[in-house]
PDB file of C-alpha atoms in Angstrom:
ATOM      1  CA  MET A  18     -78.637 135.653 -20.758  1.00  0.00           C
ATOM      2  CA  SER A  19     -80.619 132.417 -21.783  1.00  0.00           C
ATOM      3  CA  PHE A  20     -79.275 129.055 -20.719  1.00  0.00           C
ATOM      4  CA  LEU A  21     -78.560 128.263 -24.524  1.00  0.00           C
ATOM      5  CA  SER A  22     -77.009 131.597 -25.432  1.00  0.00           C
ATOM      6  CA  TRP A  23     -74.410 130.953 -21.997  1.00  0.00           C
ATOM      7  CA  CYS A  24     -73.773 127.524 -23.624  1.00  0.00           C
ATOM      8  CA  PHE A  25     -72.902 128.844 -26.723  1.00  0.00           C
ATOM      9  CA  SER A  26     -70.488 131.667 -25.099  1.00  0.00           C
ATOM     10  CA  ALA A  27     -67.718 129.348 -24.612  1.00  0.00           C
ATOM     11  CA  LEU A  28     -66.654 126.756 -25.759  1.00  0.00           C
ATOM     12  CA  PRO A  29     -65.695 124.768 -22.566  1.00  0.00           C
ATOM     13  CA  ARG A  30     -69.291 125.595 -21.554  1.00  0.00           C
ATOM     14  CA  ARG A  31     -70.733 123.420 -24.466  1.00  0.00           C
ATOM     15  CA  ALA A  32     -69.356 119.777 -23.265  1.00  0.00           C
ATOM     16  CA  PHE A  33     -71.213 120.652 -19.782  1.00  0.00           C
ATOM     17  CA  CYS A  34     -74.541 121.753 -21.223  1.00  0.00           C
ATOM     18  CA  TRP A  35     -74.557 119.042 -24.043  1.00  0.00           C
ATOM     19  CA  ALA A  36     -74.378 116.709 -20.658  1.00  0.00           C
ATOM     20  CA  VAL A  37     -77.551 118.597 -19.258  1.00  0.00           C
ATOM     21  CA  LEU A  38     -79.287 118.164 -22.020  1.00  0.00           C
ATOM     22  CA  ALA A  39     -78.929 114.815 -22.794  1.00  0.00           C
ATOM     23  CA  GLY A  40     -78.720 113.454 -19.260  1.00  0.00           C
ATOM     24  CA  ALA A  41     -81.399 115.566 -17.920  1.00  0.00           C
ATOM     25  CA  ALA A  42     -84.047 113.018 -19.432  1.00  0.00           C
ATOM     26  CA  THR A  43     -82.761 110.371 -17.566  1.00  0.00           C
ATOM     27  CA  LEU A  44     -81.744 111.905 -13.874  1.00  0.00           C
ATOM     28  CA  ALA A  45     -84.347 111.184 -12.021  1.00  0.00           C
ATOM     29  CA  GLY A  46     -83.759 113.574  -8.919  1.00  0.00           C
ATOM     30  CA  CYS A  47     -85.453 113.264  -5.887  1.00  0.00           C
ATOM     31  CA  ALA A  48     -88.939 111.887  -7.202  1.00  0.00           C
ATOM     32  CA  ASN A  49     -86.905 108.547  -8.281  1.00  0.00           C
ATOM     33  CA  VAL A  50     -88.570 108.660 -11.093  1.00  0.00           C
ATOM     34  CA  PRO A  51     -86.652 108.230 -14.788  1.00  0.00           C
ATOM     35  CA  ASN A  52     -87.347 111.198 -17.138  1.00  0.00           C
ATOM     36  CA  THR A  53     -87.788 109.771 -20.670  1.00  0.00           C
ATOM     37  CA  ILE A  54     -87.798 111.725 -23.941  1.00  0.00           C
ATOM     38  CA  PRO A  55     -89.976 111.765 -26.105  1.00  0.00           C
ATOM     39  CA  VAL A  56     -89.375 110.723 -29.868  1.00  0.00           C
ATOM     40  CA  THR A  57     -90.897 110.161 -33.142  1.00  0.00           C
ATOM     41  CA  TYR A  58     -89.548 109.206 -36.365  1.00  0.00           C
ATOM     42  CA  SER A  59     -90.307 110.500 -40.137  1.00  0.00           C
ATOM     43  CA  PRO A  60     -89.087 108.893 -42.817  1.00  0.00           C
ATOM     44  CA  SER A  61     -86.576 110.899 -45.346  1.00  0.00           C
ATOM     45  CA  SER A  62     -85.132 108.583 -47.734  1.00  0.00           C
ATOM     46  CA  VAL A  63     -84.611 109.931 -50.994  1.00  0.00           C
ATOM     47  CA  LEU A  64     -83.732 106.117 -52.068  1.00  0.00           C
ATOM     48  CA  SER A  65     -86.308 103.716 -53.890  1.00  0.00           C
ATOM     49  CA  ALA A  66     -86.598 100.144 -54.216  1.00  0.00           C
ATOM     50  CA  GLU A  67     -88.970  97.442 -55.634  1.00  0.00           C
ATOM     51  CA  GLY A  68     -89.924  94.104 -53.311  1.00  0.00           C
ATOM     52  CA  SER A  69     -92.313  92.977 -50.963  1.00  0.00           C
ATOM     53  CA  VAL A  70     -91.240  91.824 -47.248  1.00  0.00           C
ATOM     54  CA  GLU A  71     -93.036  91.480 -44.101  1.00  0.00           C
ATOM     55  CA  VAL A  72     -91.559  93.759 -41.051  1.00  0.00           C
ATOM     56  CA  GLY A  73     -91.159  91.426 -37.968  1.00  0.00           C
ATOM     57  CA  ALA A  74     -89.863  92.058 -34.759  1.00  0.00           C
ATOM     58  CA  PHE A  75     -86.481  93.829 -33.774  1.00  0.00           C
ATOM     59  CA  ASN A  76     -84.382  93.157 -31.310  1.00  0.00           C
ATOM     60  CA  TYR A  77     -81.896  94.659 -28.898  1.00  0.00           C
ATOM     61  CA  ASP A  78     -80.512  93.348 -26.175  1.00  0.00           C
ATOM     62  CA  PRO A  79     -76.930  94.988 -24.794  1.00  0.00           C
ATOM     63  CA  ASN A  80     -77.005  92.957 -21.821  1.00  0.00           C
ATOM     64  CA  LYS A  81     -76.669  89.742 -23.361  1.00  0.00           C
ATOM     65  CA  ILE A  82     -73.493  87.129 -22.614  1.00  0.00           C
ATOM     66  CA  GLU A  83     -71.307  87.214 -25.100  1.00  0.00           C
ATOM     67  CA  ASP A  84     -69.177  83.732 -26.688  1.00  0.00           C
ATOM     68  CA  GLY A  85     -66.106  83.591 -24.477  1.00  0.00           C
ATOM     69  CA  ALA A  86     -67.303  86.407 -21.566  1.00  0.00           C
ATOM     70  CA  PRO A  87     -66.593  86.039 -18.361  1.00  0.00           C
ATOM     71  CA  ALA A  88     -70.199  84.561 -16.411  1.00  0.00           C
ATOM     72  CA  PRO A  89     -72.391  87.174 -14.584  1.00  0.00           C
ATOM     73  CA  VAL A  90     -71.913  87.046 -10.593  1.00  0.00           C
ATOM     74  CA  SER A  91     -75.648  86.626 -10.839  1.00  0.00           C
ATOM     75  CA  LYS A  92     -78.287  86.176 -13.316  1.00  0.00           C
ATOM     76  CA  ASN A  93     -79.267  89.616 -13.257  1.00  0.00           C
ATOM     77  CA  ASP A  94     -75.564  90.850 -14.181  1.00  0.00           C
ATOM     78  CA  ARG A  95     -73.972  91.744 -16.944  1.00  0.00           C
ATOM     79  CA  TYR A  96     -70.636  90.539 -18.224  1.00  0.00           C
ATOM     80  CA  VAL A  97     -67.266  92.351 -17.030  1.00  0.00           C
ATOM     81  CA  ASN A  98     -67.042  95.810 -19.350  1.00  0.00           C
ATOM     82  CA  ALA A  99     -70.333  94.898 -21.228  1.00  0.00           C
ATOM     83  CA  GLY A 100     -71.805  98.256 -21.811  1.00  0.00           C
ATOM     84  CA  LEU A 101     -68.970 100.597 -21.175  1.00  0.00           C
ATOM     85  CA  SER A 102     -67.304 102.280 -24.335  1.00  0.00           C
ATOM     86  CA  SER A 103     -63.766 101.923 -25.147  1.00  0.00           C
ATOM     87  CA  SER A 104     -62.634 105.186 -23.704  1.00  0.00           C
ATOM     88  CA  GLN A 105     -64.462 104.405 -20.401  1.00  0.00           C
ATOM     89  CA  GLN A 106     -62.760 101.126 -20.119  1.00  0.00           C
ATOM     90  CA  ALA A 107     -59.594 102.796 -20.618  1.00  0.00           C
ATOM     91  CA  SER A 108     -59.760 105.070 -17.948  1.00  0.00           C
ATOM     92  CA  GLY A 109     -60.440 102.789 -14.923  1.00  0.00           C
ATOM     93  CA  GLY A 110     -57.453 100.209 -15.380  1.00  0.00           C
ATOM     94  CA  SER A 111     -57.315  96.859 -15.851  1.00  0.00           C
ATOM     95  CA  PRO A 112     -59.861  94.511 -17.256  1.00  0.00           C
ATOM     96  CA  GLY A 113     -62.397  93.047 -14.570  1.00  0.00           C
ATOM     97  CA  SER A 114     -62.160  96.302 -12.454  1.00  0.00           C
ATOM     98  CA  TYR A 115     -65.742  97.148 -13.351  1.00  0.00           C
ATOM     99  CA  GLN A 116     -68.774  96.532 -11.384  1.00  0.00           C
ATOM    100  CA  PRO A 117     -71.369  95.028 -14.136  1.00  0.00           C
ATOM    101  CA  ALA A 118     -74.135  97.846 -14.959  1.00  0.00           C
ATOM    102  CA  ARG A 119     -77.451  97.147 -16.509  1.00  0.00           C
ATOM    103  CA  ILE A 120     -78.032  98.697 -19.919  1.00  0.00           C
ATOM    104  CA  GLU A 121     -82.295  99.274 -20.166  1.00  0.00           C
ATOM    105  CA  PRO A 122     -84.425  98.370 -23.245  1.00  0.00           C
ATOM    106  CA  ASN A 123     -84.988 101.935 -24.115  1.00  0.00           C
ATOM    107  CA  GLN A 124     -81.626 103.323 -23.481  1.00  0.00           C
ATOM    108  CA  ILE A 125     -79.107 104.885 -25.931  1.00  0.00           C
ATOM    109  CA  ARG A 126     -75.489 103.571 -24.414  1.00  0.00           C
ATOM    110  CA  ASN A 127     -73.820 106.928 -23.977  1.00  0.00           C
ATOM    111  CA  THR A 128     -70.361 108.034 -22.721  1.00  0.00           C
ATOM    112  CA  ALA A 129     -70.615 111.563 -21.074  1.00  0.00           C
ATOM    113  CA  MET A 130     -72.570 111.956 -17.448  1.00  0.00           C
ATOM    114  CA  GLY A 131     -76.842 110.817 -17.778  1.00  0.00           C
ATOM    115  CA  SER A 132     -77.804 108.358 -19.342  1.00  0.00           C
ATOM    116  CA  ILE A 133     -80.601 108.636 -22.617  1.00  0.00           C
ATOM    117  CA  LEU A 134     -83.357 107.118 -21.906  1.00  0.00           C
ATOM    118  CA  LEU A 135     -86.268 107.093 -24.696  1.00  0.00           C
ATOM    119  CA  GLU A 136     -89.921 106.952 -24.338  1.00  0.00           C
ATOM    120  CA  LYS A 137     -89.881 103.728 -26.838  1.00  0.00           C
ATOM    121  CA  ASP A 138     -88.094 100.926 -26.646  1.00  0.00           C
ATOM    122  CA  ILE A 139     -84.871 100.777 -28.959  1.00  0.00           C
ATOM    123  CA  LYS A 140     -85.880  97.574 -30.506  1.00  0.00           C
ATOM    124  CA  ASP A 141     -89.349  99.242 -31.178  1.00  0.00           C
ATOM    125  CA  LEU A 142     -87.883 102.689 -32.768  1.00  0.00           C
ATOM    126  CA  VAL A 143     -85.393 100.595 -35.287  1.00  0.00           C
ATOM    127  CA  ARG A 144     -87.956  98.944 -36.309  1.00  0.00           C
ATOM    128  CA  ASP A 145     -90.807 100.810 -36.889  1.00  0.00           C
ATOM    129  CA  ALA A 146     -88.492 103.100 -38.375  1.00  0.00           C
ATOM    130  CA  THR A 147     -87.405 100.108 -40.959  1.00  0.00           C
ATOM    131  CA  PHE A 148     -91.131  99.842 -41.782  1.00  0.00           C
ATOM    132  CA  ALA A 149     -91.496 103.379 -41.989  1.00  0.00           C
ATOM    133  CA  GLU A 150     -88.616 103.808 -44.653  1.00  0.00           C
ATOM    134  CA  LEU A 151     -88.956 100.913 -46.642  1.00  0.00           C
ATOM    135  CA  ARG A 152     -92.708 101.584 -47.226  1.00  0.00           C
ATOM    136  CA  PHE A 153     -91.505 105.103 -48.364  1.00  0.00           C
ATOM    137  CA  MET A 154     -88.886 103.879 -50.673  1.00  0.00           C
ATOM    138  CA  GLY A 155     -91.775 101.895 -52.426  1.00  0.00           C
ATOM    139  CA  VAL A 156     -91.309  98.291 -50.835  1.00  0.00           C
ATOM    140  CA  LYS A 157     -94.782  96.808 -49.791  1.00  0.00           C
ATOM    141  CA  VAL A 158     -94.776  95.951 -46.160  1.00  0.00           C
ATOM    142  CA  ASN A 159     -98.359  96.086 -45.135  1.00  0.00           C
ATOM    143  CA  GLY A 160     -99.903  92.980 -44.224  1.00  0.00           C
ATOM    144  CA  THR A 161     -98.460  89.500 -43.531  1.00  0.00           C
ATOM    145  CA  ALA A 162     -99.143  88.551 -47.238  1.00  0.00           C
ATOM    146  CA  GLN A 163     -95.171  88.740 -48.082  1.00  0.00           C
ATOM    147  CA  ALA A 164     -93.473  85.427 -48.614  1.00  0.00           C
ATOM    148  CA  THR A 165     -90.406  86.859 -46.960  1.00  0.00           C
ATOM    149  CA  ARG A 166     -89.947  88.839 -43.438  1.00  0.00           C
ATOM    150  CA  LEU A 167     -87.177  91.164 -42.374  1.00  0.00           C
ATOM    151  CA  THR A 168     -85.997  91.111 -38.798  1.00  0.00           C
ATOM    152  CA  GLY A 169     -83.149  92.640 -37.079  1.00  0.00           C
ATOM    153  CA  ASP A 170     -80.300  92.006 -34.433  1.00  0.00           C
ATOM    154  CA  ILE A 171     -79.555  95.376 -33.029  1.00  0.00           C
ATOM    155  CA  GLN A 172     -76.060  94.691 -32.002  1.00  0.00           C
ATOM    156  CA  GLU A 173     -74.604  98.486 -30.877  1.00  0.00           C
ATOM    157  CA  PHE A 174     -76.368 101.392 -30.655  1.00  0.00           C
ATOM    158  CA  LEU A 175     -73.764 104.017 -28.935  1.00  0.00           C
ATOM    159  CA  ILE A 176     -73.157 107.899 -28.634  1.00  0.00           C
ATOM    160  CA  ASP A 177     -69.581 108.628 -27.651  1.00  0.00           C
ATOM    161  CA  ASP A 178     -70.336 112.246 -26.488  1.00  0.00           C
ATOM    162  CA  LEU A 179     -67.315 112.790 -23.891  1.00  0.00           C
ATOM    163  CA  GLY A 180     -65.144 115.024 -25.993  1.00  0.00           C
ATOM    164  CA  TYR A 181     -66.005 118.301 -27.761  1.00  0.00           C
ATOM    165  CA  SER A 182     -68.058 116.434 -30.896  1.00  0.00           C
ATOM    166  CA  VAL A 183     -70.371 113.355 -30.843  1.00  0.00           C
ATOM    167  CA  ASP A 184     -69.288 109.960 -32.220  1.00  0.00           C
ATOM    168  CA  TRP A 185     -72.659 107.767 -32.851  1.00  0.00           C
ATOM    169  CA  THR A 186     -72.268 104.061 -33.894  1.00  0.00           C
ATOM    170  CA  LEU A 187     -75.170 101.865 -35.121  1.00  0.00           C
ATOM    171  CA  ARG A 188     -74.710  98.626 -36.520  1.00  0.00           C
ATOM    172  CA  VAL A 189     -77.428  96.146 -36.912  1.00  0.00           C
ATOM    173  CA  ALA A 190     -77.670  92.488 -37.885  1.00  0.00           C
ATOM    174  CA  TYR A 191     -80.647  91.899 -40.593  1.00  0.00           C
ATOM    175  CA  LEU A 192     -82.264  88.676 -41.346  1.00  0.00           C
ATOM    176  CA  VAL A 193     -84.680  87.760 -44.217  1.00  0.00           C
ATOM    177  CA  ALA A 194     -86.078  84.448 -44.182  1.00  0.00           C
ATOM    178  CA  ASP A 195     -88.769  82.581 -45.920  1.00  0.00           C
ATOM    179  CA  LYS A 196     -91.678  82.250 -43.901  1.00  0.00           C
ATOM    180  CA  ALA A 197     -92.795  78.827 -45.650  1.00  0.00           C
ATOM    181  CA  SER A 198     -89.329  77.352 -44.868  1.00  0.00           C
ATOM    182  CA  GLY A 199     -87.911  79.453 -42.370  1.00  0.00           C
ATOM    183  CA  LYS A 200     -84.503  79.203 -44.219  1.00  0.00           C
ATOM    184  CA  PRO A 201     -82.859  82.427 -44.794  1.00  0.00           C
ATOM    185  CA  VAL A 202     -82.360  84.179 -47.891  1.00  0.00           C
ATOM    186  CA  TYR A 203     -80.555  87.297 -46.889  1.00  0.00           C
ATOM    187  CA  GLN A 204     -77.728  88.108 -44.161  1.00  0.00           C
ATOM    188  CA  ALA A 205     -76.057  91.224 -43.711  1.00  0.00           C
ATOM    189  CA  THR A 206     -74.801  93.361 -41.073  1.00  0.00           C
ATOM    190  CA  LYS A 207     -74.797  96.915 -41.600  1.00  0.00           C
ATOM    191  CA  GLU A 208     -72.496  99.584 -39.376  1.00  0.00           C
ATOM    192  CA  ILE A 209     -73.118 103.674 -39.378  1.00  0.00           C
ATOM    193  CA  LYS A 210     -70.639 105.588 -37.680  1.00  0.00           C
ATOM    194  CA  ARG A 211     -70.628 109.733 -38.116  1.00  0.00           C
ATOM    195  CA  ARG A 212     -69.366 112.744 -36.373  1.00  0.00           C
ATOM    196  CA  THR A 213     -72.103 115.379 -35.350  1.00  0.00           C
ATOM    197  CA  THR A 214     -71.327 118.728 -33.086  1.00  0.00           C
ATOM    198  CA  LYS A 215     -72.215 118.690 -29.810  1.00  0.00           C
ATOM    199  CA  PHE A 216     -75.407 121.216 -30.352  1.00  0.00           C
ATOM    200  CA  ALA A 217     -76.379 119.702 -33.250  1.00  0.00           C
ATOM    201  CA  ASN A 218     -80.492 118.729 -33.025  1.00  0.00           C
ATOM    202  CA  PHE A 219     -80.453 115.580 -31.269  1.00  0.00           C
ATOM    203  CA  PHE A 220     -83.645 114.420 -32.905  1.00  0.00           C
ATOM    204  CA  GLY A 221     -82.220 114.871 -36.007  1.00  0.00           C
ATOM    205  CA  ALA A 222     -78.909 113.239 -35.430  1.00  0.00           C
ATOM    206  CA  LEU A 223     -80.591 110.046 -33.662  1.00  0.00           C
ATOM    207  CA  ASN A 224     -82.983 110.049 -36.971  1.00  0.00           C
ATOM    208  CA  ASP A 225     -80.239 110.198 -39.517  1.00  0.00           C
ATOM    209  CA  THR A 226     -77.908 107.864 -38.147  1.00  0.00           C
ATOM    210  CA  ILE A 227     -81.390 105.204 -38.478  1.00  0.00           C
ATOM    211  CA  ARG A 228     -81.592 106.131 -41.760  1.00  0.00           C
ATOM    212  CA  LEU A 229     -78.206 105.833 -43.124  1.00  0.00           C
ATOM    213  CA  ASN A 230     -78.493 102.679 -41.607  1.00  0.00           C
ATOM    214  CA  ILE A 231     -81.733 101.195 -43.169  1.00  0.00           C
ATOM    215  CA  GLU A 232     -80.461 102.948 -46.479  1.00  0.00           C
ATOM    216  CA  GLU A 233     -76.956 100.850 -46.248  1.00  0.00           C
ATOM    217  CA  LEU A 234     -79.569  97.940 -46.391  1.00  0.00           C
ATOM    218  CA  VAL A 235     -81.364  98.760 -48.956  1.00  0.00           C
ATOM    219  CA  LYS A 236     -78.393  99.862 -51.182  1.00  0.00           C
ATOM    220  CA  ASP A 237     -77.401  96.258 -50.983  1.00  0.00           C
ATOM    221  CA  PRO A 238     -77.969  94.158 -54.017  1.00  0.00           C
ATOM    222  CA  ALA A 239     -78.836  91.318 -51.963  1.00  0.00           C
ATOM    223  CA  PHE A 240     -81.262  92.571 -50.339  1.00  0.00           C
ATOM    224  CA  LEU A 241     -82.870  94.107 -53.083  1.00  0.00           C
ATOM    225  CA  ALA A 242     -82.740  90.639 -54.875  1.00  0.00           C
ATOM    226  CA  ALA A 243     -83.878  88.318 -51.532  1.00  0.00           C
ATOM    227  CA  VAL A 244     -87.275  90.876 -51.510  1.00  0.00           C
ATOM    228  CA  ARG A 245     -87.802  91.024 -55.115  1.00  0.00           C
ATOM    229  CA  GLN A 246     -91.695  90.265 -56.084  1.00  0.00           C
ATOM    230  CA  PRO A 247     -91.682  86.968 -58.091  1.00  0.00           C
TER     231      PRO A 247
END
């Protein structure tokens, strides 16, 4: 019997197998060298849009100290409970009982065993996907001649995979600024929450989550007004 056949043959095995498949990419073993998941993004939206905007750099800093959070022990530590899911926090006791743990630039935060590390940094993956989707929809993004620049702050990228399903969360704060003056002409935060089965195609689910977030941006009339060509 193959590994996948064994996984599907009984419901309790699925959670274990999902953890193995998702976590195998980052469990280093004796070699002590982290493995990463190769990932590519192909635009697939059926939306169309008109406009012109340069797609600038995106940011992903899940380790940053938020306003009002306790100070870290050292500059390499994170504040208490940062990067942990609500289910992990709820199971560990009172706040403050957790040791700081670092989320890597190429890591999607998840709640089950193992870590999900991609070959590409999260900020670059989402930025390149945004560039590809906007161009695919019809927005002019090539070159630097555009009057405005789009940037994004990825505030949350979470895969909650502790149970028999997988809950995805992607929240991005988008900013469109006038390049001549530097003044913002559009600001909005778009969040996608969706649920997939344990054995849904990981790469398909990942790409769909990113695409749906970008589509929420393009569906916003204020964004289209900000990038509309004069």
